[in-house]
mmCIF file of C-alpha atoms in Angstrom:
data_model
loop_
_atom_site.group_PDB
_atom_site.id
_atom_site.type_symbol
_atom_site.label_atom_id
_atom_site.label_comp_id
_atom_site.label_asym_id
_atom_site.label_seq_id
_atom_site.Cartn_x
_atom_site.Cartn_y
_atom_site.Cartn_z
ATOM 1 C CA MET R 1 -74.697 1.966 28.918
ATOM 2 C CA ARG R 2 -71.542 -0.036 28.416
ATOM 3 C CA PHE R 3 -72.415 -0.358 24.723
ATOM 4 C CA GLN R 4 -72.879 3.387 24.385
ATOM 5 C CA LEU R 5 -69.562 3.967 26.072
ATOM 6 C CA ALA R 6 -67.884 1.571 23.665
ATOM 7 C CA VAL R 7 -69.477 3.309 20.669
ATOM 8 C CA GLY R 8 -68.475 6.677 22.080
ATOM 9 C CA ALA R 9 -64.894 5.519 22.583
ATOM 10 C CA LEU R 10 -64.744 4.129 19.054
ATOM 11 C CA GLY R 11 -66.153 7.335 17.629
ATOM 12 C CA LEU R 12 -63.650 9.379 19.574
ATOM 13 C CA ALA R 13 -60.813 7.102 18.504
ATOM 14 C CA ALA R 14 -61.878 7.422 14.868
ATOM 15 C CA ALA R 15 -62.175 11.185 15.136
ATOM 16 C CA LEU R 16 -58.690 11.371 16.617
ATOM 17 C CA GLY R 17 -57.082 9.331 13.889
ATOM 18 C CA VAL R 18 -57.181 5.605 14.676
ATOM 19 C CA ALA R 19 -57.103 3.155 11.787
ATOM 20 C CA ARG R 20 -60.408 2.421 10.097
ATOM 21 C CA ALA R 21 -61.866 1.082 6.916
ATOM 22 C CA ASP R 22 -61.889 4.258 4.834
ATOM 23 C CA ASP R 23 -58.202 5.002 5.337
ATOM 24 C CA LEU R 24 -56.430 6.144 2.211
ATOM 25 C CA THR R 25 -54.038 3.381 1.184
ATOM 26 C CA VAL R 26 -50.806 4.566 -0.428
ATOM 27 C CA PRO R 27 -48.498 1.793 -1.657
ATOM 28 C CA VAL R 28 -44.710 2.209 -1.750
ATOM 29 C CA ALA R 29 -42.378 -0.592 -2.803
ATOM 30 C CA VAL R 30 -38.713 -0.910 -1.894
ATOM 31 C CA HIS R 31 -36.472 -2.224 -4.677
ATOM 32 C CA ASP R 32 -32.692 -2.538 -4.683
ATOM 33 C CA ALA R 33 -32.587 0.757 -6.579
ATOM 34 C CA GLY R 34 -34.784 2.589 -4.049
ATOM 35 C CA PHE R 35 -38.380 3.481 -3.268
ATOM 36 C CA GLU R 36 -40.953 3.099 -6.032
ATOM 37 C CA PRO R 37 -42.523 5.583 -6.406
ATOM 38 C CA ALA R 38 -39.947 7.863 -4.796
ATOM 39 C CA GLN R 39 -42.594 10.521 -4.276
ATOM 40 C CA VAL R 40 -46.164 9.987 -3.132
ATOM 41 C CA SER R 41 -48.750 12.608 -2.333
ATOM 42 C CA THR R 42 -51.872 12.672 -0.184
ATOM 43 C CA PRO R 43 -54.460 15.313 0.617
ATOM 44 C CA SER R 44 -54.043 16.972 4.007
ATOM 45 C CA GLY R 45 -56.333 15.781 6.774
ATOM 46 C CA ALA R 46 -56.596 12.253 5.371
ATOM 47 C CA ARG R 47 -55.856 9.196 7.445
ATOM 48 C CA VAL R 48 -53.151 7.519 5.431
ATOM 49 C CA ARG R 49 -52.254 3.852 5.424
ATOM 50 C CA LEU R 50 -48.774 3.818 3.914
ATOM 51 C CA GLU R 51 -48.247 0.304 2.622
ATOM 52 C CA VAL R 52 -44.522 -0.450 2.476
ATOM 53 C CA SER R 53 -43.551 -3.634 0.661
ATOM 54 C CA ASN R 54 -40.017 -4.938 0.698
ATOM 55 C CA GLU R 55 -39.200 -6.434 -2.690
ATOM 56 C CA THR R 56 -35.496 -6.857 -2.024
ATOM 57 C CA ALA R 57 -33.758 -9.963 -0.693
ATOM 58 C CA ALA R 58 -32.754 -8.367 2.639
ATOM 59 C CA ALA R 59 -34.513 -6.764 5.591
ATOM 60 C CA ILE R 60 -35.104 -3.006 5.335
ATOM 61 C CA GLU R 61 -36.083 -0.417 7.924
ATOM 62 C CA PHE R 62 -38.591 2.131 6.757
ATOM 63 C CA GLU R 63 -37.750 5.256 8.730
ATOM 64 C CA SER R 64 -38.760 8.877 8.787
ATOM 65 C CA PHE R 65 -37.727 11.455 11.363
ATOM 66 C CA GLU R 66 -40.284 13.852 9.945
ATOM 67 C CA LEU R 67 -43.136 11.366 10.225
ATOM 68 C CA ASN R 68 -41.788 9.953 13.505
ATOM 69 C CA ARG R 69 -42.038 6.368 12.280
ATOM 70 C CA GLU R 70 -39.686 3.417 11.957
ATOM 71 C CA ARG R 71 -40.475 -0.110 10.983
ATOM 72 C CA VAL R 72 -38.378 -3.119 10.011
ATOM 73 C CA VAL R 73 -39.762 -4.943 6.963
ATOM 74 C CA GLN R 74 -38.634 -8.489 6.231
ATOM 75 C CA PRO R 75 -37.896 -9.461 2.629
ATOM 76 C CA GLY R 76 -41.098 -10.171 0.723
ATOM 77 C CA GLN R 77 -43.293 -8.661 3.430
ATOM 78 C CA LYS R 78 -45.690 -5.749 3.344
ATOM 79 C CA VAL R 79 -46.424 -3.560 6.355
ATOM 80 C CA ALA R 80 -48.985 -0.826 6.965
ATOM 81 C CA VAL R 81 -47.743 2.388 8.563
ATOM 82 C CA TYR R 82 -50.559 4.635 9.767
ATOM 83 C CA LEU R 83 -50.341 8.408 9.549
ATOM 84 C CA SER R 84 -52.982 10.952 10.425
ATOM 85 C CA GLY R 85 -53.578 14.631 10.837
ATOM 86 C CA LEU R 86 -50.486 15.702 8.898
ATOM 87 C CA SER R 87 -50.240 19.330 7.937
ATOM 88 C CA PRO R 88 -49.325 20.195 4.356
ATOM 89 C CA GLY R 89 -45.625 19.823 3.627
ATOM 90 C CA ARG R 90 -42.864 17.473 2.527
ATOM 91 C CA TYR R 91 -42.039 14.501 4.728
ATOM 92 C CA GLU R 92 -38.905 12.607 3.809
ATOM 93 C CA PHE R 93 -38.423 8.920 4.517
ATOM 94 C CA PHE R 94 -35.569 6.487 3.936
ATOM 95 C CA ASP R 95 -34.384 2.935 4.473
ATOM 96 C CA ASP R 96 -32.278 3.073 7.629
ATOM 97 C CA PHE R 97 -30.451 -0.108 6.668
ATOM 98 C CA HIS R 98 -29.566 1.366 3.250
ATOM 99 C CA PRO R 99 -29.731 5.141 3.735
ATOM 100 C CA GLU R 100 -29.119 5.849 0.041
ATOM 101 C CA ARG R 101 -32.714 4.745 -0.601
ATOM 102 C CA LYS R 102 -34.889 7.806 -0.073
ATOM 103 C CA GLY R 103 -38.422 8.937 -0.744
ATOM 104 C CA VAL R 104 -40.796 11.728 0.132
ATOM 105 C CA LEU R 105 -44.442 12.018 1.114
ATOM 106 C CA VAL R 106 -46.024 15.247 0.010
ATOM 107 C CA VAL R 107 -49.116 16.317 1.921
ATOM 108 C CA GLU R 108 -51.075 18.806 -0.192
ATOM 109 C CA MET V 1 -18.460 1.382 5.573
ATOM 110 C CA ALA V 2 -18.507 4.316 7.974
ATOM 111 C CA GLN V 3 -22.250 4.291 7.471
ATOM 112 C CA THR V 4 -22.495 0.626 8.445
ATOM 113 C CA LEU V 5 -20.492 1.364 11.567
ATOM 114 C CA LEU V 6 -22.749 4.274 12.492
ATOM 115 C CA ILE V 7 -25.884 2.192 11.974
ATOM 116 C CA THR V 8 -24.808 -0.648 14.272
ATOM 117 C CA TRP V 9 -23.453 1.864 16.795
ATOM 118 C CA ARG V 10 -26.903 3.450 16.967
ATOM 119 C CA GLU V 11 -28.730 0.123 17.081
ATOM 120 C CA THR V 12 -26.579 -1.242 19.908
ATOM 121 C CA LEU V 13 -26.181 1.868 22.040
ATOM 122 C CA GLU V 14 -29.408 1.617 24.001
ATOM 123 C CA ALA V 15 -28.783 -1.999 24.980
ATOM 124 C CA ALA V 16 -25.190 -1.193 25.965
ATOM 125 C CA LEU V 17 -26.310 1.724 28.125
ATOM 126 C CA ILE V 18 -28.993 -0.234 29.951
ATOM 127 C CA VAL V 19 -26.745 -3.229 30.585
ATOM 128 C CA GLY V 20 -23.902 -0.876 31.561
ATOM 129 C CA MET V 21 -26.134 0.905 34.031
ATOM 130 C CA LEU V 22 -27.195 -2.353 35.681
ATOM 131 C CA LEU V 23 -23.624 -3.672 35.863
ATOM 132 C CA THR V 24 -22.282 -0.421 37.289
ATOM 133 C CA TYR V 25 -25.052 -0.271 39.827
ATOM 134 C CA LEU V 26 -24.572 -3.854 40.959
ATOM 135 C CA GLY V 27 -20.796 -3.480 41.019
ATOM 136 C CA ARG V 28 -20.820 -0.352 43.115
ATOM 137 C CA SER V 29 -23.414 -1.669 45.541
ATOM 138 C CA GLY V 30 -21.438 -4.869 46.010
ATOM 139 C CA GLN V 31 -24.202 -7.105 44.744
ATOM 140 C CA ARG V 32 -21.962 -9.308 42.686
ATOM 141 C CA ALA V 33 -24.477 -12.154 42.502
ATOM 142 C CA GLY V 34 -26.691 -10.014 40.286
ATOM 143 C CA ILE V 35 -23.925 -9.306 37.775
ATOM 144 C CA ARG V 36 -23.878 -12.886 36.558
ATOM 145 C CA TYR V 37 -27.606 -12.749 35.917
ATOM 146 C CA VAL V 38 -27.278 -9.566 33.885
ATOM 147 C CA TRP V 39 -24.615 -11.227 31.722
ATOM 148 C CA LEU V 40 -26.776 -14.331 31.494
ATOM 149 C CA GLY V 41 -29.711 -12.278 30.234
ATOM 150 C CA ALA V 42 -27.555 -10.293 27.815
ATOM 151 C CA GLY V 43 -25.750 -13.387 26.515
ATOM 152 C CA GLY V 44 -28.993 -15.292 26.128
ATOM 153 C CA ALA V 45 -30.410 -12.364 24.157
ATOM 154 C CA VAL V 46 -27.442 -12.307 21.755
ATOM 155 C CA LEU V 47 -27.926 -16.020 21.083
ATOM 156 C CA ALA V 48 -31.690 -15.563 20.696
ATOM 157 C CA ALA V 49 -31.187 -12.634 18.299
ATOM 158 C CA LEU V 50 -28.709 -14.662 16.240
ATOM 159 C CA GLY V 51 -31.154 -17.582 16.226
ATOM 160 C CA CYS V 52 -34.072 -15.412 15.127
ATOM 161 C CA GLY V 53 -31.892 -13.706 12.518
ATOM 162 C CA ALA V 54 -30.847 -17.051 11.077
ATOM 163 C CA ALA V 55 -34.461 -18.190 11.020
ATOM 164 C CA SER V 56 -35.806 -14.807 9.903
ATOM 165 C CA GLY V 57 -37.047 -16.272 6.636
ATOM 166 C CA ASP V 58 -39.295 -18.664 8.493
ATOM 167 C CA ALA V 59 -39.981 -17.934 12.139
ATOM 168 C CA LEU V 60 -40.465 -14.178 11.965
ATOM 169 C CA THR V 61 -42.327 -14.189 8.678
ATOM 170 C CA LEU V 62 -44.635 -16.815 10.092
ATOM 171 C CA LEU V 63 -45.791 -14.362 12.744
ATOM 172 C CA GLY V 64 -46.858 -11.716 10.232
ATOM 173 C CA PRO V 65 -45.581 -8.141 10.281
ATOM 174 C CA GLU V 66 -48.371 -6.768 12.447
ATOM 175 C CA THR V 67 -47.972 -9.443 15.112
ATOM 176 C CA GLN V 68 -44.203 -8.849 15.142
ATOM 177 C CA GLU V 69 -44.701 -5.164 15.787
ATOM 178 C CA LEU V 70 -47.353 -5.826 18.458
ATOM 179 C CA LEU V 71 -44.982 -8.255 20.120
ATOM 180 C CA GLN V 72 -42.284 -5.558 20.111
ATOM 181 C CA ALA V 73 -44.670 -3.094 21.723
ATOM 182 C CA GLY V 74 -45.634 -5.718 24.317
ATOM 183 C CA ILE V 75 -41.962 -6.378 25.096
ATOM 184 C CA LEU V 76 -41.409 -2.633 25.544
ATOM 185 C CA PHE V 77 -44.282 -2.327 28.016
ATOM 186 C CA LEU V 78 -43.040 -5.389 29.881
ATOM 187 C CA ALA V 79 -39.595 -3.809 30.094
ATOM 188 C CA VAL V 80 -41.131 -0.609 31.491
ATOM 189 C CA GLY V 81 -42.903 -2.672 34.170
ATOM 190 C CA VAL V 82 -39.824 -4.632 35.226
ATOM 191 C CA LEU V 83 -37.592 -1.536 35.149
ATOM 192 C CA SER V 84 -40.033 0.452 37.315
ATOM 193 C CA TRP V 85 -40.141 -2.345 39.852
ATOM 194 C CA MET V 86 -36.326 -2.671 39.901
ATOM 195 C CA VAL V 87 -35.772 1.075 40.272
ATOM 196 C CA LEU V 88 -38.098 1.328 43.269
ATOM 197 C CA TRP V 89 -36.375 -1.639 44.845
ATOM 198 C CA MET V 90 -32.968 -0.061 44.190
ATOM 199 C CA GLY V 91 -34.255 3.157 45.757
ATOM 200 C CA ARG V 92 -35.252 1.360 48.931
ATOM 201 C CA HIS V 93 -31.770 -0.153 49.104
ATOM 202 C CA ALA V 94 -29.734 2.868 48.053
ATOM 203 C CA ARG V 95 -29.562 4.425 51.490
ATOM 204 C CA ALA V 96 -29.511 1.226 53.482
ATOM 205 C CA LEU V 97 -26.446 0.169 51.524
ATOM 206 C CA ARG V 98 -24.413 3.205 52.416
ATOM 207 C CA GLY V 99 -22.742 1.995 55.596
ATOM 208 C CA ASP V 100 -21.226 -1.334 54.722
ATOM 209 C CA LEU V 101 -20.376 -0.854 51.085
ATOM 210 C CA GLN V 102 -16.639 -0.736 51.422
ATOM 211 C CA ARG V 103 -16.592 -4.410 52.325
ATOM 212 C CA LYS V 104 -18.059 -5.256 48.943
ATOM 213 C CA ALA V 105 -19.530 -8.360 50.488
ATOM 214 C CA ASP V 106 -21.753 -10.414 48.257
ATOM 215 C CA ARG V 107 -25.302 -9.577 49.015
ATOM 216 C CA ALA V 108 -27.986 -12.137 48.701
ATOM 217 C CA LEU V 109 -30.622 -11.078 46.214
ATOM 218 C CA ALA V 110 -34.033 -12.692 46.133
ATOM 219 C CA ALA V 111 -34.595 -15.034 43.195
ATOM 220 C CA GLY V 112 -37.265 -12.731 41.790
ATOM 221 C CA ARG V 113 -34.866 -9.775 41.647
ATOM 222 C CA LEU V 114 -32.186 -11.844 39.961
ATOM 223 C CA LEU V 115 -34.692 -12.965 37.337
ATOM 224 C CA GLY V 116 -35.815 -9.356 36.980
ATOM 225 C CA LEU V 117 -32.231 -8.272 36.291
ATOM 226 C CA ALA V 118 -31.768 -11.052 33.751
ATOM 227 C CA ALA V 119 -35.098 -10.156 32.122
ATOM 228 C CA ILE V 120 -34.215 -6.469 31.690
ATOM 229 C CA ALA V 121 -30.822 -7.326 30.222
ATOM 230 C CA PHE V 122 -32.442 -9.873 27.916
ATOM 231 C CA VAL V 123 -35.157 -7.532 26.676
ATOM 232 C CA ALA V 124 -32.756 -4.622 26.147
ATOM 233 C CA VAL V 125 -30.234 -6.675 24.212
ATOM 234 C CA PHE V 126 -32.699 -8.806 22.282
ATOM 235 C CA ARG V 127 -34.688 -5.891 20.922
ATOM 236 C CA GLU V 128 -31.663 -4.055 19.546
ATOM 237 C CA GLY V 129 -29.692 -7.220 18.866
ATOM 238 C CA LEU V 130 -32.320 -8.572 16.528
ATOM 239 C CA GLU V 131 -32.265 -5.409 14.411
ATOM 240 C CA THR V 132 -28.480 -5.489 14.278
ATOM 241 C CA VAL V 133 -28.499 -9.144 13.238
ATOM 242 C CA LEU V 134 -31.139 -8.506 10.562
ATOM 243 C CA PHE V 135 -29.156 -5.569 9.259
ATOM 244 C CA LEU V 136 -25.852 -7.462 9.126
ATOM 245 C CA TRP V 137 -27.589 -10.515 7.693
ATOM 246 C CA GLY V 138 -28.960 -8.262 4.965
ATOM 247 C CA ILE V 139 -25.412 -7.273 4.039
ATOM 248 C CA VAL V 140 -24.480 -10.930 3.721
ATOM 249 C CA VAL V 141 -27.559 -11.678 1.616
ATOM 250 C CA GLN V 142 -26.731 -8.821 -0.738
ATOM 251 C CA SER V 143 -23.253 -10.119 -1.386
ATOM 252 C CA GLY V 144 -24.646 -11.131 -4.779
ATOM 253 C CA THR V 145 -24.919 -7.491 -5.813
ATOM 254 C CA GLY V 146 -21.144 -7.112 -5.852
ATOM 255 C CA LEU V 147 -20.644 -5.629 -2.412
ATOM 256 C CA GLU V 148 -17.558 -6.653 -0.529
ATOM 257 C CA VAL V 149 -19.123 -8.384 2.467
ATOM 258 C CA ALA V 150 -16.327 -9.038 4.952
ATOM 259 C CA PRO V 151 -15.255 -5.405 5.535
ATOM 260 C CA LEU V 152 -18.886 -4.326 5.873
ATOM 261 C CA VAL V 153 -19.700 -6.994 8.435
ATOM 262 C CA ALA V 154 -16.464 -6.099 10.238
ATOM 263 C CA ALA V 155 -17.505 -2.436 10.243
ATOM 264 C CA GLY V 156 -20.890 -3.484 11.616
ATOM 265 C CA LEU V 157 -19.343 -5.467 14.435
ATOM 266 C CA ALA V 158 -16.932 -2.599 15.125
ATOM 267 C CA GLY V 159 -19.954 -0.308 15.474
ATOM 268 C CA ALA V 160 -21.440 -2.620 18.089
ATOM 269 C CA ALA V 161 -18.110 -2.733 19.933
ATOM 270 C CA LEU V 162 -17.937 1.051 19.762
ATOM 271 C CA ALA V 163 -21.386 1.271 21.370
ATOM 272 C CA VAL V 164 -20.170 -0.877 24.256
ATOM 273 C CA GLY V 165 -17.136 1.429 24.505
ATOM 274 C CA THR V 166 -19.386 4.502 24.514
ATOM 275 C CA ALA V 167 -21.459 3.055 27.338
ATOM 276 C CA TRP V 168 -18.287 2.205 29.248
ATOM 277 C CA LEU V 169 -16.976 5.766 28.873
ATOM 278 C CA PHE V 170 -20.361 7.107 29.920
ATOM 279 C CA PHE V 171 -20.224 5.176 33.171
ATOM 280 C CA ARG V 172 -16.555 5.891 33.771
ATOM 281 C CA GLY V 173 -17.706 9.468 33.910
ATOM 282 C CA PHE V 174 -19.887 8.497 36.850
ATOM 283 C CA ALA V 175 -17.007 7.064 38.845
ATOM 284 C CA PHE V 176 -16.231 10.373 40.520
ATOM 285 C CA LEU V 177 -19.726 10.617 41.998
ATOM 286 C CA ARG V 178 -20.182 9.857 45.652
ATOM 287 C CA LEU V 179 -21.931 6.540 46.104
ATOM 288 C CA GLN V 180 -25.155 8.006 47.317
ATOM 289 C CA THR V 181 -25.284 10.515 44.487
ATOM 290 C CA PHE V 182 -24.419 7.730 42.070
ATOM 291 C CA PHE V 183 -27.395 5.640 43.221
ATOM 292 C CA ARG V 184 -29.702 8.618 42.952
ATOM 293 C CA VAL V 185 -28.518 9.447 39.448
ATOM 294 C CA THR V 186 -28.769 5.816 38.337
ATOM 295 C CA GLY V 187 -32.326 5.595 39.611
ATOM 296 C CA VAL V 188 -33.416 8.751 37.799
ATOM 297 C CA LEU V 189 -31.600 7.698 34.608
ATOM 298 C CA LEU V 190 -33.264 4.288 34.603
ATOM 299 C CA LEU V 191 -36.651 5.954 35.081
ATOM 300 C CA LEU V 192 -35.890 8.194 32.098
ATOM 301 C CA VAL V 193 -34.940 5.106 30.074
ATOM 302 C CA ALA V 194 -38.209 3.460 31.108
ATOM 303 C CA ALA V 195 -40.219 6.568 30.155
ATOM 304 C CA GLY V 196 -38.478 6.566 26.764
ATOM 305 C CA LEU V 197 -39.290 2.880 26.260
ATOM 306 C CA LEU V 198 -42.919 3.580 27.167
ATOM 307 C CA ALA V 199 -43.097 6.375 24.591
ATOM 308 C CA SER V 200 -41.498 4.047 21.995
ATOM 309 C CA GLY V 201 -44.123 1.404 22.681
ATOM 310 C CA VAL V 202 -46.867 4.008 22.312
ATOM 311 C CA ASN V 203 -45.250 5.176 19.050
ATOM 312 C CA LYS V 204 -45.441 1.617 17.707
ATOM 313 C CA LEU V 205 -49.139 1.337 18.557
ATOM 314 C CA ILE V 206 -49.764 4.678 16.824
ATOM 315 C CA GLY V 207 -47.910 3.461 13.734
ATOM 316 C CA LEU V 208 -50.040 0.317 13.757
ATOM 317 C CA GLY V 209 -53.185 2.446 13.840
ATOM 318 C CA TYR V 210 -54.290 1.188 17.271
ATOM 319 C CA LEU V 211 -53.810 4.485 19.077
ATOM 320 C CA PRO V 212 -54.406 8.055 17.886
ATOM 321 C CA PRO V 213 -51.419 10.432 17.919
ATOM 322 C CA ILE V 214 -53.968 13.146 18.970
ATOM 323 C CA VAL V 215 -51.551 15.737 17.551
ATOM 324 C CA PRO V 216 -49.007 14.174 15.156
ATOM 325 C CA GLN V 217 -46.264 16.675 15.913
ATOM 326 C CA VAL V 218 -46.301 18.722 19.123
ATOM 327 C CA TRP V 219 -42.965 20.407 18.524
ATOM 328 C CA ASN V 220 -39.916 20.150 16.317
ATOM 329 C CA THR V 221 -36.459 20.279 17.873
ATOM 330 C CA ALA V 222 -34.623 18.963 14.792
ATOM 331 C CA TRP V 223 -32.828 22.324 14.518
ATOM 332 C CA LEU V 224 -31.308 21.657 17.944
ATOM 333 C CA VAL V 225 -30.617 17.906 17.904
ATOM 334 C CA ARG V 226 -31.099 15.881 14.719
ATOM 335 C CA ASP V 227 -32.521 12.382 15.262
ATOM 336 C CA GLY V 228 -29.846 10.510 13.350
ATOM 337 C CA SER V 229 -26.865 12.416 14.786
ATOM 338 C CA PRO V 230 -24.628 10.856 17.470
ATOM 339 C CA LEU V 231 -26.108 13.125 20.148
ATOM 340 C CA GLY V 232 -29.607 12.354 18.911
ATOM 341 C CA ALA V 233 -28.846 8.635 19.091
ATOM 342 C CA LEU V 234 -27.454 8.960 22.624
ATOM 343 C CA LEU V 235 -30.505 10.923 23.780
ATOM 344 C CA SER V 236 -32.792 8.502 21.990
ATOM 345 C CA ALA V 237 -31.182 5.593 23.830
ATOM 346 C CA LEU V 238 -31.365 7.361 27.188
ATOM 347 C CA VAL V 239 -34.701 9.159 27.157
ATOM 348 C CA GLY V 240 -36.359 8.050 23.910
ATOM 349 C CA TYR V 241 -35.585 11.403 22.262
ATOM 350 C CA ARG V 242 -37.440 12.194 19.054
ATOM 351 C CA SER V 243 -37.337 15.580 17.400
ATOM 352 C CA ARG V 244 -41.005 15.512 16.443
ATOM 353 C CA PRO V 245 -43.031 13.563 19.025
ATOM 354 C CA SER V 246 -46.778 13.170 18.898
ATOM 355 C CA LEU V 247 -48.923 14.468 21.736
ATOM 356 C CA LEU V 248 -49.789 10.951 22.907
ATOM 357 C CA GLU V 249 -46.084 10.064 23.280
ATOM 358 C CA VAL V 250 -45.436 13.266 25.214
ATOM 359 C CA LEU V 251 -48.420 12.470 27.448
ATOM 360 C CA ALA V 252 -47.196 8.910 28.057
ATOM 361 C CA PHE V 253 -43.789 10.259 29.078
ATOM 362 C CA GLY V 254 -45.276 13.027 31.212
ATOM 363 C CA LEU V 255 -47.787 10.791 32.975
ATOM 364 C CA TYR V 256 -45.180 8.147 33.758
ATOM 365 C CA PHE V 257 -42.013 9.997 34.732
ATOM 366 C CA PRO V 258 -43.069 12.529 37.417
ATOM 367 C CA PRO V 259 -45.160 10.074 39.496
ATOM 368 C CA MET V 260 -42.395 7.463 39.295
ATOM 369 C CA LEU V 261 -39.810 10.043 40.344
ATOM 370 C CA TRP V 262 -42.009 10.877 43.306
ATOM 371 C CA ALA V 263 -42.379 7.167 44.155
ATOM 372 C CA LEU V 264 -38.590 6.766 43.963
ATOM 373 C CA ARG V 265 -38.021 9.706 46.310
ATOM 374 C CA ARG V 266 -40.546 8.195 48.708
ATOM 375 C CA ALA V 267 -38.868 4.773 48.514
ATOM 376 C CA GLU V 268 -35.514 6.380 49.298
ATOM 377 C CA GLY V 269 -37.100 8.327 52.133
ATOM 378 C CA ALA V 270 -38.758 5.211 53.554
ATOM 379 C CA ALA V 271 -35.448 3.365 53.498
ATOM 380 C CA GLU V 272 -33.835 6.227 55.410
ATOM 381 C CA ALA V 273 -36.651 6.274 57.979
ATOM 382 C CA ALA V 274 -36.385 2.512 58.477
ATOM 383 C CA ARG V 275 -32.640 2.841 58.995
ATOM 384 C CA SER V 276 -32.883 5.553 61.609
ATOM 385 C CA ASP V 277 -35.680 3.598 63.324
ATOM 386 C CA ALA V 278 -33.421 0.571 63.492
ATOM 387 C CA ALA V 279 -30.583 2.733 64.805
ATOM 388 C CA ARG V 280 -32.846 4.186 67.465
ATOM 389 C CA SER V 281 -34.140 0.811 68.678
ATOM 390 C CA ALA V 282 -30.598 -0.548 68.748
ATOM 391 C CA ALA V 283 -29.513 2.347 70.944
#
């Protein structure tokens, strides 16, 4: 019974958009010059694992008002930002510590 | 440079508001003993943030990015717990305090409450302080790229000072309130802060993929208040404002705030009842 509940909860969690193995990984690197690539696209409905790596010498803060995410990334580190259930559209993101660095996620 | 100032202003505002609220509350209720503990917590947090910033290459990286973020979420939930407990306690005292406030006598606070005050101040300042330190440290590190460092760091520090000034102005505005109204407002404001912190913690767990957003964007109020604007930053610091919250964050806020508000009203009511009981038995 408890096992079935656990499976049910996991299934529900997966259906609602919790991280799992078949997430679509989208890498984005931060260089001194900006995001690379500056534009990434994903199909709508996919669970996206946006992998932000900081290749500069200073801390950055990946931030997006449109995606409702913010995350500090230490130099040399790589973080995974999970996104799910996004409707088609353009979602801008930037580095809050260096706002001139900008990028956009296009959900098709 | 103006940008640097704006960034540190935003990063520091929440901490300044929370600490300001505690100090104002303690000052006006004559509980001077608590004030020292708030400063102790805040000061300790500044030192800790500086220490972590200096060691960011080693200590923080050692933890791994996911653990860092989980730790942040944990700290947020802890802060919500301690804040809730403090607000209910303040509510019970708000009415009882009314009579003898003018004397401003030092009130004895239990050791647990003093530690609670120090803990809230520490958590509030450390969380934001660390980001500010990392940001300013980044400016120093990038000095190699030809940026003039000193004015930028000065602008950053000015932004932090400006945040403290903003919080001060905010609470000066409260000075005209009658004491009882002031306590009520402070209690509700702190509950709103706590609800915002709860939603922030939930947002972190969603970003880590541990919780589902259910609906990624329930509404969009960016046309009304932009997230990065000064008003957006103020609202974000006070109530965790986001222009495009997910359903789970809205639920967390909605399931926390109304019951806590009710509990606060009850605590205030109980304090009043106890007072009139005491008055009756004395008579």
